[in-house]
Amino acid sequence: MNVEVKTAYKEITGRKHISLLLISAAIFLTFVIDIMTGPASLSVSEVISTILFPAYSEPSVQVIVWTFRLPVALMAIVIGIALGLAGANMQTILDNPLASPYTLGISAAAGFGAALAIVLGVGVLPFADTLFVPVNAFVFSLISCMAIYGIARFKKATSETIVLTGIAVLFLFNSLLGLLEYKANPEQVQAIVFWLFGSLTKTNWTTLRITVGIVLVVIPLLAIDVWKLTALRLGDDKAKSLGVDVERMRIKGLILISVLTATAVAFVGTIGFIGLVSPHIARMLVGEDHRYFLPCSALSGAFILSTASILSKIVVPGIIFPIGILTSLIGIPFFIWLLLSKKKGYW
Amino acid sequence: MDDQAKTITVTDMEGRSVTVKVPVERIVLMESSKTHELAAIDGAAIVDKIVGWDNDFKDNAGDGYVKFIERYPKLADVPNVGSLDDNTFSVEKVIALNPDVVIMHNWEFMWSGDATKEALVKLEQAGIPVIFVDFYMEPMTNSTKSMLLLGQILGKEQRAKDIVEFYNQHVEAVYSRLETSDGLKPGVYIETGYNGPETYGITEGDVGWGSIVKKAGGENIAEPLLGNTSKALSPEYLINQNPDIIILTGRNWSTPGSIRMGYTSTAADTKDTMDAYIARPGWNTINAVNTHQVYGIYHGYCFSIYNFVALEAFAKWFYPEEFKDLDPNTTIREYHEKFMPIEYSGTFMYRNY
């Protein structure tokens, strides 16, 4: 490699590093604002001293900061990372800019699982307790992922087949959900609707730890494939000629995606949009090199959800506002602006 | 309509003038849990008069349903005519049942306005009168008016008056004592214990439960935020408001972890489900929890004639000194003995000690 190429390469990767640094800084900022925001007006010093010395603060302030604000603020970031990663991976392995856990019905399946649990309730299943709802969401998202892949594989796993199967799954679970809501009584419908829009407020340290744990397991599994995934973006044939086992990549990807989506839906409900948009933002910022694309997509997801978390508390202070509504409401204009401001096509 | 003597014109709770043949013998009852109110007025005879209803009684108020079915198995065969709420209401089926009257609740205008108006037109064309009652918009004043209206069409005016008198005696006893009381109003949080402890259920501003809290002399902490709507509060807001009293409503809902109360629940069921709510993160910092002032109330007491029992219970909980001699449990038992064809059983009120 000659010197000029090396310099150019360094310059390009340097810019990518700066992008990642800037977005990380932005997340830190939204995180700080997030823990400062809430119906109880706490001063900056109160919040900081409670975080640093919880034992010396008033019990109610301690509860507000440690039980509600910190886990929620962290959950926003972790779920954002999970959905950003899931979306990025999905768009790559399916070679389709429309792919996301939400558009391909995985979230819908998880939502249906949750709704089913709400309607069936404890009366029907003897082992059911309050974990029943998230667990059911998890089971159904895995089922949908396997169904998408199984059906696609039965014919031939081209990306178009998989995307179309996913869309079929989306409609199937939406109809099943409609059927459930039709059969449910008004209180059940309200519980289902609220669940479907997603909310971070149910977060506690346990669900946060589980989510962090799962994301930490998935990240290295994706990280070892960054070169293969980059090759996959050149097309199936090129990737195959470079020695990538394309089909294996797809199975592995779908399993990881369903794990990430199910975790998110199980603990915070269905939050659409982030899985679809974060990869596009990442692609605009750092391009297709998956060493930068994957982390950037994860960070974009974290940034959007963290911002939405702040806004959900400002819109109607004191009342629980479903965050899924906000991610779409604030995300879509931003996304369209990004699309329009981009000079050339990027997919 | 040759039998003029038996036809009267009443004004229903929507202010509509409706002409009905009385006493009505064939009734289609929408919001079928109102069987409680009809049975109080007409006794066991009502069982033979309800010829069609919706699934509300079975689905939303099942403990009372079970109680009624046990006593009157025949009710299990009453045909379902569907519901306006979810567009399953079948005018054709109602017409086929040939009722003397259809009894509806006027919240249908709030929830299913156009569908309701459409159904009304069709029923009018078929010559079937529709009467609207109200136990929701202004629960503490319109519930008794609705009872008198039902008494009129059932031809049991005196009985309805007796019930209303019983109601008014109890309600006025509470009001008059609240007037003389100059105690500080306790901050109250009331939540529908439907979702299970993980998810905060809805609470109301100055409607439904919220309005009963206000009438009983409580300061509803949700009212400044909600006005007259109902939504879920954020846990942080609740902790920050630090209410003196928390009331959770219960029924035999199917949701995992929901508060269990009513005709078919024991105090132990209620305690188990309430304990899980009380163990919610941060609740150990709330006054109500630390002074053991977390109460349970039967959800069926709202939006029904039973709301006066809730008023009594709330007043007693808010001002224990002033209402030391008042026992809402005796009131509800007495009401059942006097007016209801079913027996009083189960858990309707609960305090966490």
PDB file of C-alpha atoms in Angstrom, chain A residues 37-41 59-60 63-64 67-69 117-123 129-130 132-133 182-188 190-191 194-195 201-202 204 317-320, chain B residues 59-60 85-88 192 194-200 202 225-226 230-237 239-240 251 253-258 260 281-285 299:
ATOM      1  CA  THR A  37     -36.144  15.165  34.177  1.00  0.00           C
ATOM      2  CA  GLY A  38     -39.254  14.038  36.007  1.00  0.00           C
ATOM      3  CA  PRO A  39     -42.425  15.130  37.779  1.00  0.00           C
ATOM      4  CA  ALA A  40     -40.581  15.562  41.090  1.00  0.00           C
ATOM      5  CA  SER A  41     -38.544  18.725  40.604  1.00  0.00           C
ATOM      6  CA  PRO A  59     -35.513   8.149  51.204  1.00  0.00           C
ATOM      7  CA  SER A  60     -38.054   9.481  48.690  1.00  0.00           C
ATOM      8  CA  VAL A  63     -36.179   6.085  45.479  1.00  0.00           C
ATOM      9  CA  ILE A  64     -36.960   8.569  42.717  1.00  0.00           C
ATOM     10  CA  THR A  67     -35.544   3.194  41.482  1.00  0.00           C
ATOM     11  CA  PHE A  68     -37.149   5.207  38.712  1.00  0.00           C
ATOM     12  CA  ARG A  69     -34.866   7.588  36.884  1.00  0.00           C
ATOM     13  CA  ALA A 117     -51.177 -13.539  28.077  1.00  0.00           C
ATOM     14  CA  ILE A 118     -53.239 -10.499  29.129  1.00  0.00           C
ATOM     15  CA  VAL A 119     -56.456 -12.002  27.764  1.00  0.00           C
ATOM     16  CA  LEU A 120     -55.876 -15.580  28.915  1.00  0.00           C
ATOM     17  CA  GLY A 121     -54.764 -14.408  32.304  1.00  0.00           C
ATOM     18  CA  VAL A 122     -53.969 -16.405  35.387  1.00  0.00           C
ATOM     19  CA  GLY A 123     -57.215 -18.297  35.459  1.00  0.00           C
ATOM     20  CA  ASP A 129     -47.626 -15.223  37.286  1.00  0.00           C
ATOM     21  CA  THR A 130     -46.674 -11.663  36.454  1.00  0.00           C
ATOM     22  CA  PHE A 132     -46.177 -14.614  32.164  1.00  0.00           C
ATOM     23  CA  VAL A 133     -46.659 -11.604  29.893  1.00  0.00           C
ATOM     24  CA  TYR A 182     -62.243  -7.999  19.443  1.00  0.00           C
ATOM     25  CA  LYS A 183     -62.825 -10.765  21.971  1.00  0.00           C
ATOM     26  CA  ALA A 184     -61.351  -8.870  24.918  1.00  0.00           C
ATOM     27  CA  ASN A 185     -63.323  -6.691  27.320  1.00  0.00           C
ATOM     28  CA  PRO A 186     -62.665  -2.922  27.452  1.00  0.00           C
ATOM     29  CA  GLU A 187     -60.240  -3.121  30.366  1.00  0.00           C
ATOM     30  CA  GLN A 188     -58.235  -5.826  28.637  1.00  0.00           C
ATOM     31  CA  GLN A 190     -56.813  -0.831  27.326  1.00  0.00           C
ATOM     32  CA  ALA A 191     -54.098  -2.953  28.909  1.00  0.00           C
ATOM     33  CA  PHE A 194     -50.921   0.413  26.456  1.00  0.00           C
ATOM     34  CA  TRP A 195     -48.602  -2.545  26.293  1.00  0.00           C
ATOM     35  CA  THR A 201     -41.610   2.919  33.181  1.00  0.00           C
ATOM     36  CA  LYS A 202     -41.865  -0.766  34.032  1.00  0.00           C
ATOM     37  CA  ASN A 204     -36.383  -2.131  37.309  1.00  0.00           C
ATOM     38  CA  PRO A 317     -45.580  15.456  33.304  1.00  0.00           C
ATOM     39  CA  GLY A 318     -46.753  13.014  35.939  1.00  0.00           C
ATOM     40  CA  ILE A 319     -48.670  10.778  33.577  1.00  0.00           C
ATOM     41  CA  ILE A 320     -47.288   7.696  31.892  1.00  0.00           C
TER      42      ILE A 320
ATOM     43  CA  ASP B  59     -66.955 -10.813  31.281  1.00  0.00           C
ATOM     44  CA  ASN B  60     -66.529  -7.756  33.464  1.00  0.00           C
ATOM     45  CA  ASP B  85     -68.668  -0.972  22.245  1.00  0.00           C
ATOM     46  CA  ASP B  86     -67.168  -3.404  19.787  1.00  0.00           C
ATOM     47  CA  ASN B  87     -69.700  -3.217  16.963  1.00  0.00           C
ATOM     48  CA  THR B  88     -71.201  -6.601  17.694  1.00  0.00           C
ATOM     49  CA  THR B 192     -57.953   0.384  39.278  1.00  0.00           C
ATOM     50  CA  TYR B 194     -56.620  -4.368  36.967  1.00  0.00           C
ATOM     51  CA  ASN B 195     -53.161  -4.498  35.376  1.00  0.00           C
ATOM     52  CA  GLY B 196     -51.280  -6.340  38.107  1.00  0.00           C
ATOM     53  CA  PRO B 197     -48.521  -4.715  40.169  1.00  0.00           C
ATOM     54  CA  GLU B 198     -45.968  -4.417  37.346  1.00  0.00           C
ATOM     55  CA  THR B 199     -47.983  -1.892  35.356  1.00  0.00           C
ATOM     56  CA  TYR B 200     -49.635   1.121  36.924  1.00  0.00           C
ATOM     57  CA  ILE B 202     -55.567   3.957  35.466  1.00  0.00           C
ATOM     58  CA  LEU B 225     -53.207  16.445  36.256  1.00  0.00           C
ATOM     59  CA  LEU B 226     -56.182  14.630  34.807  1.00  0.00           C
ATOM     60  CA  SER B 230     -58.549   8.792  33.414  1.00  0.00           C
ATOM     61  CA  LYS B 231     -54.933   7.749  32.803  1.00  0.00           C
ATOM     62  CA  ALA B 232     -52.039   6.026  34.527  1.00  0.00           C
ATOM     63  CA  LEU B 233     -49.786   8.178  36.717  1.00  0.00           C
ATOM     64  CA  SER B 234     -46.034   7.870  36.597  1.00  0.00           C
ATOM     65  CA  PRO B 235     -44.628   6.072  39.657  1.00  0.00           C
ATOM     66  CA  GLU B 236     -42.327   8.993  40.338  1.00  0.00           C
ATOM     67  CA  TYR B 237     -45.229  11.435  40.496  1.00  0.00           C
ATOM     68  CA  ILE B 239     -43.966   8.879  45.242  1.00  0.00           C
ATOM     69  CA  ASN B 240     -43.425  12.628  45.059  1.00  0.00           C
ATOM     70  CA  ARG B 251     -62.648  -7.667  41.152  1.00  0.00           C
ATOM     71  CA  TRP B 253     -60.445 -10.033  36.621  1.00  0.00           C
ATOM     72  CA  SER B 254     -58.403 -12.468  34.571  1.00  0.00           C
ATOM     73  CA  THR B 255     -55.237 -10.351  34.453  1.00  0.00           C
ATOM     74  CA  PRO B 256     -52.322 -11.943  36.293  1.00  0.00           C
ATOM     75  CA  GLY B 257     -51.761 -10.203  39.623  1.00  0.00           C
ATOM     76  CA  SER B 258     -54.931  -8.082  39.525  1.00  0.00           C
ATOM     77  CA  ARG B 260     -59.105  -9.966  43.729  1.00  0.00           C
ATOM     78  CA  PRO B 281     -40.646  -0.234  44.137  1.00  0.00           C
ATOM     79  CA  GLY B 282     -40.606   2.917  46.216  1.00  0.00           C
ATOM     80  CA  TRP B 283     -43.936   2.386  47.911  1.00  0.00           C
ATOM     81  CA  ASN B 284     -42.136   1.917  51.221  1.00  0.00           C
ATOM     82  CA  THR B 285     -41.534   5.682  51.212  1.00  0.00           C
ATOM     83  CA  HIS B 299     -64.625  -2.291  41.693  1.00  0.00           C
TER      84      HIS B 299
END
